[in-house]
mmCIF file of C-alpha atoms in Angstrom:
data_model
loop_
_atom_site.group_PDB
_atom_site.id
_atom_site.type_symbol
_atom_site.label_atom_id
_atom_site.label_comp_id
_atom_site.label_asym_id
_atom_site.label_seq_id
_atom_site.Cartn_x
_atom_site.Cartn_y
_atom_site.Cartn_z
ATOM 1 C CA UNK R 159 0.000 0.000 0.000
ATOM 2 C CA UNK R 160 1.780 3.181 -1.026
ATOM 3 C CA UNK R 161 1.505 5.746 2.044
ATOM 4 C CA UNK R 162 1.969 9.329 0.794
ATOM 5 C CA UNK R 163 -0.053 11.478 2.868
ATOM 6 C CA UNK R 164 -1.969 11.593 6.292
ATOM 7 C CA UNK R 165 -5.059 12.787 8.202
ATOM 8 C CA UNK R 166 -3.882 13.513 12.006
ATOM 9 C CA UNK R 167 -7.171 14.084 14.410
ATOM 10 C CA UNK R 168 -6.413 14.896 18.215
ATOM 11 C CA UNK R 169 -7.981 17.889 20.295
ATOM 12 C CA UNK R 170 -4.697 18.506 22.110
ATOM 13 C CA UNK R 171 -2.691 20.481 19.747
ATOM 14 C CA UNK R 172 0.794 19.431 21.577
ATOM 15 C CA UNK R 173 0.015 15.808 20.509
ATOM 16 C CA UNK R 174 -0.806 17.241 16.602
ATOM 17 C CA UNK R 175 2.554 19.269 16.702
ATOM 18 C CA UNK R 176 4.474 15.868 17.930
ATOM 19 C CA UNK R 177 2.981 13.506 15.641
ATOM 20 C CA UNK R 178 2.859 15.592 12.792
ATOM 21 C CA UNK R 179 6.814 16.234 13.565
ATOM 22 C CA UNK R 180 7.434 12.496 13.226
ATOM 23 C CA UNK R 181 5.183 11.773 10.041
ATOM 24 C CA UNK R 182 6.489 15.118 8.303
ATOM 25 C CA UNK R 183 10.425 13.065 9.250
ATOM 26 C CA UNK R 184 9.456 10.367 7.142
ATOM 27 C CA UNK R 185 8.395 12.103 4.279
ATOM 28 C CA UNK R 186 4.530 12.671 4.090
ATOM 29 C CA UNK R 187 1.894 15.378 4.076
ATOM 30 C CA UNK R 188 0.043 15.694 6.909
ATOM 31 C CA UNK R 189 -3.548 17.536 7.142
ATOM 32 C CA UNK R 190 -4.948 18.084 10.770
ATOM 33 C CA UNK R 191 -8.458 18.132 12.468
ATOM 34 C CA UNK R 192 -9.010 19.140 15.947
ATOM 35 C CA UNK R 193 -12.100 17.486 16.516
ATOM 36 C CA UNK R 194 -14.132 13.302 14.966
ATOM 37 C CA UNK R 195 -16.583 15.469 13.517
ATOM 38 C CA UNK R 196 -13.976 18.079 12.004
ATOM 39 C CA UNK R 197 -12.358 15.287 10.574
ATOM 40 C CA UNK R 198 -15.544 13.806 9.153
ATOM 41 C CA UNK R 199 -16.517 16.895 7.662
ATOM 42 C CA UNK R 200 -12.834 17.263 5.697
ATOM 43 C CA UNK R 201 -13.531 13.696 4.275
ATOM 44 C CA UNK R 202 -16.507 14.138 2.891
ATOM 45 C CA UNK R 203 -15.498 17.688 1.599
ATOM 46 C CA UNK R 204 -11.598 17.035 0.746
ATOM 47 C CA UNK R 205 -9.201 14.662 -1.168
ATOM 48 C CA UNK R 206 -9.150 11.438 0.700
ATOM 49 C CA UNK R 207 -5.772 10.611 3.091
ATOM 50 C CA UNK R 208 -3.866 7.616 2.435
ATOM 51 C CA UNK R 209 -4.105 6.666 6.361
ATOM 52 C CA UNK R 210 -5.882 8.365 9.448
ATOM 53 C CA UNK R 211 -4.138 8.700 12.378
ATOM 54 C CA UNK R 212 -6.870 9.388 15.312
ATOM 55 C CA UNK R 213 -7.272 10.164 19.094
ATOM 56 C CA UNK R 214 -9.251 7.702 21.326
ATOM 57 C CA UNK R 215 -10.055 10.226 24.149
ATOM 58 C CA UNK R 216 -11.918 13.508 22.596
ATOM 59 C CA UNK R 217 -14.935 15.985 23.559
ATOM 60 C CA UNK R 218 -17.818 15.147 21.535
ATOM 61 C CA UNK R 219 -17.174 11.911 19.385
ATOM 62 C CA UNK R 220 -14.362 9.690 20.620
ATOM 63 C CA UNK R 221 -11.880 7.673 18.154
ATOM 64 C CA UNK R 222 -13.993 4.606 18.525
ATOM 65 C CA UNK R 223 -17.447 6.359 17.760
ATOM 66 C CA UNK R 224 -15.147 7.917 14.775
ATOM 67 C CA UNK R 225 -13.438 4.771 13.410
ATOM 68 C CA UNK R 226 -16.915 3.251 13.221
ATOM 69 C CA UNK R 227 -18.541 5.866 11.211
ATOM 70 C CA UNK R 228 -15.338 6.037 8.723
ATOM 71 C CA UNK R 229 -15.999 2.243 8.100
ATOM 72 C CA UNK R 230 -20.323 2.532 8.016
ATOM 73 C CA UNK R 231 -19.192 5.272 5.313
ATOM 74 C CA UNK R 232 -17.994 3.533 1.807
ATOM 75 C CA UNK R 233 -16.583 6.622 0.468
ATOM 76 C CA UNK R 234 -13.545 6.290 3.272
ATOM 77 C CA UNK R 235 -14.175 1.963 4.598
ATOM 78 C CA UNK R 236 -10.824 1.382 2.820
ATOM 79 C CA UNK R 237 -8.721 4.010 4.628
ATOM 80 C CA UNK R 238 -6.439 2.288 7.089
ATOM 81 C CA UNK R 239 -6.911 3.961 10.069
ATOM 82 C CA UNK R 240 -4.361 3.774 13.399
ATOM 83 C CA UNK R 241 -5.169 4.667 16.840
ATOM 84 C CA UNK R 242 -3.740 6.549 18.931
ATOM 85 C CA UNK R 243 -4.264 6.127 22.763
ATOM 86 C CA UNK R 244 -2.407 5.696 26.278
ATOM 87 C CA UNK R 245 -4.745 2.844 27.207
ATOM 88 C CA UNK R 246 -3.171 -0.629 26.009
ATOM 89 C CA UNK R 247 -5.713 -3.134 27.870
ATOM 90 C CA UNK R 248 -6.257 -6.766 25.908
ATOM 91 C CA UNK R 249 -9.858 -5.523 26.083
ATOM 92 C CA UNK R 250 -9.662 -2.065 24.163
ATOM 93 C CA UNK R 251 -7.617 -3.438 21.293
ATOM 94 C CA UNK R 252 -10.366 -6.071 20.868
ATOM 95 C CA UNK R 253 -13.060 -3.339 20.584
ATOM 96 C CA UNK R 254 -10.869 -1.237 18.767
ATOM 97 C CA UNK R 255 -10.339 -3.736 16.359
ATOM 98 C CA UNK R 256 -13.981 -4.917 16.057
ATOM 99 C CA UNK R 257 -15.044 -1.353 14.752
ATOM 100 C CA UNK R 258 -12.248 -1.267 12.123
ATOM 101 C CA UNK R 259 -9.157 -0.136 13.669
ATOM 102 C CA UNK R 260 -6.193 -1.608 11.917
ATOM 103 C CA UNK R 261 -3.182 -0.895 14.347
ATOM 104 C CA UNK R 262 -3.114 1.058 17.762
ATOM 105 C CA UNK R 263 0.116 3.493 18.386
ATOM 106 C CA UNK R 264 0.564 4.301 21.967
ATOM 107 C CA UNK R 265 0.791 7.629 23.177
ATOM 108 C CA UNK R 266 3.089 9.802 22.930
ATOM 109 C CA UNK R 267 4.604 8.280 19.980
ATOM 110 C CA UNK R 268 8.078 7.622 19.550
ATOM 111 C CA UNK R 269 10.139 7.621 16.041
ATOM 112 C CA UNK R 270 10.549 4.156 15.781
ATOM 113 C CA UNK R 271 7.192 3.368 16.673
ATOM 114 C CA UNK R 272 5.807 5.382 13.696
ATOM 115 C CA UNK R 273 8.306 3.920 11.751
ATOM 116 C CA UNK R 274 7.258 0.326 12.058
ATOM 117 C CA UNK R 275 3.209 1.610 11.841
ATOM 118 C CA UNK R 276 4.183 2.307 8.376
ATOM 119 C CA UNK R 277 6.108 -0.111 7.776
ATOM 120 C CA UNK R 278 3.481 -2.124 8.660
ATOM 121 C CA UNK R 279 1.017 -0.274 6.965
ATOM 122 C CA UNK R 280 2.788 -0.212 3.242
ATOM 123 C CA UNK R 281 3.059 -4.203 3.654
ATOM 124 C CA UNK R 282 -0.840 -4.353 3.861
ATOM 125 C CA UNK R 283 -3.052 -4.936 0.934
ATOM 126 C CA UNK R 284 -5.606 -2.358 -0.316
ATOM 127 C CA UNK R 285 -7.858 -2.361 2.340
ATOM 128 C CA UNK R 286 -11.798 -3.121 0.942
ATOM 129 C CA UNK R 287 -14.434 -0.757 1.983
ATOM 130 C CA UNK R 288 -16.432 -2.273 5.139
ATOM 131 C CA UNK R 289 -19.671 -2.110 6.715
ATOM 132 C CA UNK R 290 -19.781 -2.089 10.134
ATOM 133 C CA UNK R 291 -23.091 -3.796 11.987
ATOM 134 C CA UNK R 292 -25.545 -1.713 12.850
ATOM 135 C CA UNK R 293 -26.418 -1.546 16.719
ATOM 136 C CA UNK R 294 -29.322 -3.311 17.696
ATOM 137 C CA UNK R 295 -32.532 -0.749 17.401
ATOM 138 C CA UNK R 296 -34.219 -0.313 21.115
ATOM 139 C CA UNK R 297 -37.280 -2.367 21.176
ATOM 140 C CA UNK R 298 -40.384 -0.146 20.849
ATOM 141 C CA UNK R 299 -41.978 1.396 23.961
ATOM 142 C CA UNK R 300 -45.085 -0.050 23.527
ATOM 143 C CA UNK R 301 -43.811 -3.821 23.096
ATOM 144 C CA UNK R 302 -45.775 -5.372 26.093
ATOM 145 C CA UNK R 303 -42.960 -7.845 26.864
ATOM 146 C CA UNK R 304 -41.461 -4.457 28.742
ATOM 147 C CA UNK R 305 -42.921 -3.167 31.887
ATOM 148 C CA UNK R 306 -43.660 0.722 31.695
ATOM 149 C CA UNK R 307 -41.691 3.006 34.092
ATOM 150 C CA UNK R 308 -43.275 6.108 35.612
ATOM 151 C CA UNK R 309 -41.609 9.579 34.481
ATOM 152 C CA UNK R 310 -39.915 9.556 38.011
ATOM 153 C CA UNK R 311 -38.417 6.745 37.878
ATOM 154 C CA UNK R 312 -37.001 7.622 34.103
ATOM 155 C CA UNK R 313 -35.475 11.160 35.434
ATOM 156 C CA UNK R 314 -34.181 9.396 38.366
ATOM 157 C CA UNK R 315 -32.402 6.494 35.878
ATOM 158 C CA UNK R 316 -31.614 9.013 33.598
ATOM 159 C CA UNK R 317 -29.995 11.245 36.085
ATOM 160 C CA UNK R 318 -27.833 8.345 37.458
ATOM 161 C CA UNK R 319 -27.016 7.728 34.340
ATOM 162 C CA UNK R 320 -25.216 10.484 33.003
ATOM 163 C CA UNK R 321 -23.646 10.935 36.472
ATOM 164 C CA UNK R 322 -22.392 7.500 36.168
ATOM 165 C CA UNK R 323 -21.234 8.597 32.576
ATOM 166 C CA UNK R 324 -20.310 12.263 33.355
ATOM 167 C CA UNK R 325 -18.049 10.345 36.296
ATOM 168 C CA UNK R 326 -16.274 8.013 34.281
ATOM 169 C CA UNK R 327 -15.840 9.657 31.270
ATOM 170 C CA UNK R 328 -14.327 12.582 33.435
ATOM 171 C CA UNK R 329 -11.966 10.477 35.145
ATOM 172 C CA UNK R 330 -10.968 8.360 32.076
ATOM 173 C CA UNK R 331 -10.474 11.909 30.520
ATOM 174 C CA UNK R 332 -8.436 13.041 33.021
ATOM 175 C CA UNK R 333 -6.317 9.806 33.596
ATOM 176 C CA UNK R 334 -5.793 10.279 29.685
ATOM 177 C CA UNK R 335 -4.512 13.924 30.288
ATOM 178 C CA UNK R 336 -2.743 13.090 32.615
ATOM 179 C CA UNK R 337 -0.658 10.561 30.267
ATOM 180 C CA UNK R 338 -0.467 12.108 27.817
ATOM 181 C CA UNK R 339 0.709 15.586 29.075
ATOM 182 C CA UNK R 340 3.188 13.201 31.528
ATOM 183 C CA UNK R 341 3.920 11.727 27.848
ATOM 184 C CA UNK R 342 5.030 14.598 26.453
ATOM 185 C CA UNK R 343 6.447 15.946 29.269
ATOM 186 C CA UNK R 344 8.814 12.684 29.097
ATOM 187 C CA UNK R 345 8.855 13.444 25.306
ATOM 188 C CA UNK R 346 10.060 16.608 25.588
ATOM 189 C CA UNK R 347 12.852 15.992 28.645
ATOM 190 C CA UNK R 348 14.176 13.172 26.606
ATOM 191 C CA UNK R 349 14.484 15.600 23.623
ATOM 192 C CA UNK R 350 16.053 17.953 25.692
ATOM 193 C CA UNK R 351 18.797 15.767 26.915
ATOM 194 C CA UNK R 352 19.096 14.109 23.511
ATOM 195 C CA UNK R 353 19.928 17.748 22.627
ATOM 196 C CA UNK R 354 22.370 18.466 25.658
ATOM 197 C CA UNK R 355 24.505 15.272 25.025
ATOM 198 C CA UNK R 356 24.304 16.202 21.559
ATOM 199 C CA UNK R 357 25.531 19.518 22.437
ATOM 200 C CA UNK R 358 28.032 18.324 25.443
ATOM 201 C CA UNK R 359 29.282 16.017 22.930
ATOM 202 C CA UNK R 360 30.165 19.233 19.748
ATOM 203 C CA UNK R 361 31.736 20.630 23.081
ATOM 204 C CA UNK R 362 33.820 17.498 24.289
ATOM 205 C CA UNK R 363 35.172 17.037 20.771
ATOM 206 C CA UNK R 364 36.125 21.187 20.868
ATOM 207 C CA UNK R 365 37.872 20.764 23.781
ATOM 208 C CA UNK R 366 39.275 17.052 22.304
ATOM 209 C CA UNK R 367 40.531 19.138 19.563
ATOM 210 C CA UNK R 368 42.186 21.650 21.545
ATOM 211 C CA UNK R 369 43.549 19.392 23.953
ATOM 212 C CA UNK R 370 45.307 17.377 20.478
ATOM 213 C CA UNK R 371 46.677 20.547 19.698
ATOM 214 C CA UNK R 372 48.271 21.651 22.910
ATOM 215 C CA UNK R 373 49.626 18.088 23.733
ATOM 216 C CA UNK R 374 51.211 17.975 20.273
ATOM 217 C CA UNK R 375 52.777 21.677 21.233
ATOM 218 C CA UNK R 376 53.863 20.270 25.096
ATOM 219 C CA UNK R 377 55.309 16.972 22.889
ATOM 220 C CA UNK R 378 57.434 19.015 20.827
ATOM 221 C CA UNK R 379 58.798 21.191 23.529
ATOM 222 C CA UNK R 380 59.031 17.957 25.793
ATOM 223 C CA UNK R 381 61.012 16.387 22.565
ATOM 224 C CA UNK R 382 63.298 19.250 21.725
ATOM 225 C CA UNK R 383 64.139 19.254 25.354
ATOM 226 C CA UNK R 384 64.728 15.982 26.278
ATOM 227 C CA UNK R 385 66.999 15.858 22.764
ATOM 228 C CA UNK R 386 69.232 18.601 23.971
ATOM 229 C CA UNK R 387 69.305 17.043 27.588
ATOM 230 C CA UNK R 388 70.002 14.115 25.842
ATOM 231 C CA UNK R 389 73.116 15.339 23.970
ATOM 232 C CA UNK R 390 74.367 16.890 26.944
ATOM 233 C CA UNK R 391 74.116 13.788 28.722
ATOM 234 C CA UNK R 392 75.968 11.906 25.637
ATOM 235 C CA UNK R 393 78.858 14.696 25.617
ATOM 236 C CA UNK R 394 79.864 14.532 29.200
ATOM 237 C CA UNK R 395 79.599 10.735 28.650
ATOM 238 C CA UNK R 396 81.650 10.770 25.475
ATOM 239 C CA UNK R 397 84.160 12.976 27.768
ATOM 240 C CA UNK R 398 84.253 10.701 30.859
ATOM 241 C CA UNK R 399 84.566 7.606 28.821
ATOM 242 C CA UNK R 400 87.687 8.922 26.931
ATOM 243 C CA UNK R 401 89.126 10.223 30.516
ATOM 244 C CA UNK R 402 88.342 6.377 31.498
ATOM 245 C CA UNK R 403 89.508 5.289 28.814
ATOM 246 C CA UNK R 404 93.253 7.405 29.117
ATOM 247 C CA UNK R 405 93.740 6.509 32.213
ATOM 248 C CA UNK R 406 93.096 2.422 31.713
ATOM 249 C CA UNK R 407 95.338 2.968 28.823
ATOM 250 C CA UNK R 408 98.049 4.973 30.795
ATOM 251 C CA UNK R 409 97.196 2.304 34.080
ATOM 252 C CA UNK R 410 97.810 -0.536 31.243
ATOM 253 C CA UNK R 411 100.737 1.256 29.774
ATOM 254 C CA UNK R 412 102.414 1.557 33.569
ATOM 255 C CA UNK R 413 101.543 -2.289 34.826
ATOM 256 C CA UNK R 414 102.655 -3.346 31.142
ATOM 257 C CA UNK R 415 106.079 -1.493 31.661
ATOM 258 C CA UNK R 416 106.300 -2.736 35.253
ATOM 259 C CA UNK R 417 105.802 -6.304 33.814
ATOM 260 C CA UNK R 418 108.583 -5.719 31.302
ATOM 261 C CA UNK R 419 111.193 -4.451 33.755
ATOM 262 C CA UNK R 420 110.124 -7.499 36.113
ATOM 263 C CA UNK R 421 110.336 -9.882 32.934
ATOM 264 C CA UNK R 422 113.681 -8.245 31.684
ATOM 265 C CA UNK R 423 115.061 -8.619 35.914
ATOM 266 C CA UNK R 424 113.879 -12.491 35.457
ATOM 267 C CA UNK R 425 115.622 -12.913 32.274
ATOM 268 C CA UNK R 426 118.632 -11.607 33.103
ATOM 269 C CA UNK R 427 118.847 -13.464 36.405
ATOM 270 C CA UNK R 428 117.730 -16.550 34.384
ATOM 271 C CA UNK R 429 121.012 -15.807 31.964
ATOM 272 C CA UNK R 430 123.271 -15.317 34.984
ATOM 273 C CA UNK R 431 121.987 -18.714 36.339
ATOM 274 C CA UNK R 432 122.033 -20.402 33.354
ATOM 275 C CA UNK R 433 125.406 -18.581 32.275
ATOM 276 C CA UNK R 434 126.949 -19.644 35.337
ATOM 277 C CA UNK R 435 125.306 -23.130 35.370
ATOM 278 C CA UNK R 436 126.821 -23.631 31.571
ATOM 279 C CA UNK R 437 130.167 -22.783 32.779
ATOM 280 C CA UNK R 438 129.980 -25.256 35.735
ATOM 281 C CA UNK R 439 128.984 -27.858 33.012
ATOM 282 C CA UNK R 440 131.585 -26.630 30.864
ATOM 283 C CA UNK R 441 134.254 -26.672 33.419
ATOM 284 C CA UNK R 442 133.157 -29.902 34.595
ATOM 285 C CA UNK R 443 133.145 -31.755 31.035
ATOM 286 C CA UNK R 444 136.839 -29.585 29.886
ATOM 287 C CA UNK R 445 138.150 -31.438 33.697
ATOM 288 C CA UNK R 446 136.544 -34.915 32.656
ATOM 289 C CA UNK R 447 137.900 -34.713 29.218
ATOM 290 C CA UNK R 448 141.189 -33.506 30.837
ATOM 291 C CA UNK R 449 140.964 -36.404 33.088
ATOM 292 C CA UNK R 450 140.155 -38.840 30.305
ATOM 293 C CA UNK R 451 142.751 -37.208 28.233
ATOM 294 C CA UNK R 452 145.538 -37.755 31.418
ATOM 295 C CA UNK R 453 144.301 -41.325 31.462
ATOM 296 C CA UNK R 454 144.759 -42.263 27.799
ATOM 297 C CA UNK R 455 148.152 -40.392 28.014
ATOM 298 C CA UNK R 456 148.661 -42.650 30.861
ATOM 299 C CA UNK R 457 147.394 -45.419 29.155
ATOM 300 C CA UNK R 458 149.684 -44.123 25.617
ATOM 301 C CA UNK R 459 152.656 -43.791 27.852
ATOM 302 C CA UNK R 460 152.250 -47.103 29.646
ATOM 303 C CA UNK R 461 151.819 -48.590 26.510
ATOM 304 C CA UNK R 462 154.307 -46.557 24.439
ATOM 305 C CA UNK R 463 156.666 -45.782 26.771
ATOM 306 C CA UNK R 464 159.639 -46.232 24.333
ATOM 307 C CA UNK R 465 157.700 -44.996 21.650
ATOM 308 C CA UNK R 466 156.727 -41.078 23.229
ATOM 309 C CA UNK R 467 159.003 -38.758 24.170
ATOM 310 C CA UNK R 468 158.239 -36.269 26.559
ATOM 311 C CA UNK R 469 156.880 -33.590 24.112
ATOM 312 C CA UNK R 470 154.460 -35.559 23.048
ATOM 313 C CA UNK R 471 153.474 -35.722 26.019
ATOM 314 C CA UNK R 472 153.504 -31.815 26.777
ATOM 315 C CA UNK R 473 152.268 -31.613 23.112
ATOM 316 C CA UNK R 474 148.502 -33.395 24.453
ATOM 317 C CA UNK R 475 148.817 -31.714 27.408
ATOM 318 C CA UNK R 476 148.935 -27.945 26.209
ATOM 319 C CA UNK R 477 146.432 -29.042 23.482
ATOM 320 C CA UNK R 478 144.227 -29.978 26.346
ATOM 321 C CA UNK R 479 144.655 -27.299 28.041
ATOM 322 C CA UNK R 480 143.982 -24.749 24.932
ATOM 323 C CA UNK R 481 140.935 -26.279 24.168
ATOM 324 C CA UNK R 482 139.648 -25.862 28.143
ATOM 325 C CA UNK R 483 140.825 -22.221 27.532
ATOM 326 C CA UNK R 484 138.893 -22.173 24.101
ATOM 327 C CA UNK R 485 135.544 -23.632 26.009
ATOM 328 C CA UNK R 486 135.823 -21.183 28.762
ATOM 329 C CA UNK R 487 136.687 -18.153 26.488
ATOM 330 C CA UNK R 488 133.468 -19.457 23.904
ATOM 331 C CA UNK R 489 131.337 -19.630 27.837
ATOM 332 C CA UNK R 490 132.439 -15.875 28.551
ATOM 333 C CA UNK R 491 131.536 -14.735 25.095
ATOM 334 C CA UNK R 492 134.729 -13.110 24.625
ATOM 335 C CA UNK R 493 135.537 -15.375 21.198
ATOM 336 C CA UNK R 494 134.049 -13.264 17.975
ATOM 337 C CA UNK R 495 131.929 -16.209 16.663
#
C-alpha cells in the first residue's frame, strides 16, 4: 500500500505538533483536524488521506465512535486507520479492532514506533471498503414484553445515568490527560537531553581538539628538550669515557712497563743462572775430558813408553789445556763467533 499522505485528528494540539513532527520526518503530508466530527466533515469535503491517524479520548465523538462511522461510510471503509491512545488493555484493542481499527500506536509516539506503523502499513493490501453492523434498534416502547416506568423513575435512571457517565468519562479523561501531558512531558525531557549530550558532545570534541593541539605543542617542547638534555648527557659521557679510557690505557701502559722491567730482571737473572750453570757444566766436562785425556796419556805412555818422548806428552797436554781455555773463552763470550 503506497503511504503518501496523512489525516492527524487529536484535540490537544501538543500531541498534533508531535505527531505531525514524526510523520512530516518520514516524508509525508500531513492535514490536521481538531475534533471526529472536524475530521468527518474534511472527508466528505476534501481529497481522501492515504491513512488516518486518530485520538481515542476527545470531547464530543471519541476515536472509537469515529473509526466506526469512517468504516459505516464507503466513500472512506478502505482508509487504514491507526489509533492513537495511552490505554493498552487486551480488552480495548479487541473493541478497537472490532469497529475497524487496523493498528493502535501508543501515546506519545516515539520515532521508531511510527516507523514500524508504516512499515506495517505499506506491507498491507488495499484495504476493501467495510460495513460495520448496525447496533441493535431499542425495542419499541409499547412492546408489552417491557414493563412501563413512571416519568420519576425515568429522570431518576436518567440522572444516574449520566452521572455515572459524566463520572467516568471525566476520570478516564483526566487519567488520559494526565498521560499524555506526563507523555510529552517525558517526550520533551528526553528531547532535551538528547539535545544536551548532543551539544556536550560538539563541546567534548572542541575541547578534544584543543587538547590534540596543545599536547602535540607540550610533545614538541618535551622532545626538543629531552633531545638537547640528551646530547648533553651523551657529551659529558663521550668525555668521561675517553678520561676512562686514558687513564686504563696509561694504568695498562704503567703495569705493562712494570711487567717488562720485572720480565727483563727475570731474564737476566735466568742468563746469569744459566750462564753460570753452563760454565759449571763446561768446566766440569773440559776437567773430565782432561781427566780422560791424562788417562789415555797414561794409558799411551804405559803402553808406548819407548815410543813417546816427553813432548808428546807436553804436546797433548797444552792441546788440552787450549781447548779448556777455548771452552771457557766461547762460555764468557769473549771469542768473535
Amino acid at each position: 500500500m503506497d503511504i503518501k499522505n496523512a489525516l492527524l485528528v487529536d484535540d490537544s494540539k501538543v500531541a498534533r505538533f508531535t505527531l505531525s513532527k514524526l510523520l512530516r520526518g518520514s516524508n509525508m503530508e500531513v492535514s490536521t483536524a481538531g475534533s471526529a466530527e472536524e475530521a468527518l466533515d474534511l472527508l466528505s469535503n476534501s481529497d481522501r488521506p492515504d491513512v488516518i491517524f486518530i485520538d481515542h479520548l476527545m470531547p464530543g465523538m471519541n476515536g472509537v465512535e469515529a473509526a466506526r462511522a469512517i468504516r459505516n461510510n464507503p466513500v472512506t471503509a478502505h482508509i487504514p486507520i491507526v489509533m492513537c491512545t495511552s490505554g493498552k488493555s487486551a480488552e480495548f484493542e479487541e473493541t478497537a479492532h472490532a469497529v475497524g481499527v487496523d493498528v493502535i500506536l501508543p501515546k506519545p509516539p516515539a520515532r521508531d514506533g511510527v516507523t514500524r506503523v508504516l512499515e506495517k502499513l505499506r506491507a498491507m493490501p488495499e484495504v476493501e471498503p467495510v460495513t460495520v453492523s448496525e447496533e441493535s434498534r431499542v425495542p419499541p416502547a409499547n412492546d408489552p414484553d417491557i414493563p412501563l416506568l413512571t416519568e420519576d423513575q425515568v429522570a431518576m435512571a436518567a440522572r444516574a445515568e449520566v452521572k455515572s457517565q459524566i463520572s467516568e468519562q471525566l476520570h478516564e479523561r483526566l487519567t488520559h490527560l494526565f498521560d499524555e501531558q506526563a507523555g510529552y512531558l517525558r517526550q520533551g525531557m528526553d528531547e532535551h537531553n538528547s539535545l544536551n549530550t548532543t551539544l556536550i558532545n560538539e563541546k567534548l570534541a572542541a575541547l578534544e581538539a584543543i587538547l590534540d593541539v596543545h599536547q602535540k605543542a607540550v610533545a614538541r617542547t618535551v622532545t626538543r628538550e629531552v633531545n638537547e638534555l640528551l646530547k648533553k648527557l651523551l657529551s659529558q659521557h663521550q668525555r668521561d669515557t675517553v678520561q676512562a679510557m686514558e687513564k686504563q690505557a696509561t694504568d695498562r701502559n704503567t703495569f705493562l712497563l712494570e711487567e717488562l722491567d720485572r720480565q727483563r730482571d727475570q731474564d737476566q737473572e735466568f742468563w746469569k743462572s744459566l750462564q753460570a750453570d753452563t760454565l759449571h757444566q763446561a768446566t766440569e766436562a773440559a776437567r773430565q775430558q782432561a781427566e780422560q785425556v791424562a788417562r789415555h796419556l797414561d794409558e799411551l805412555a804405559a803402553n808406548r813408553r819407548r815410543k813417546s818422548s816427553r813432548n808428546a806428552y807436553i804436546g797433548v797436554l797444552v792441546a788440552s789445556l787450549g781447548i779448556v781455555g777455548v771452552s771457557l773463552a766461547w762460555m764468557n763470550d769473549l771469542l768473535p763467533f
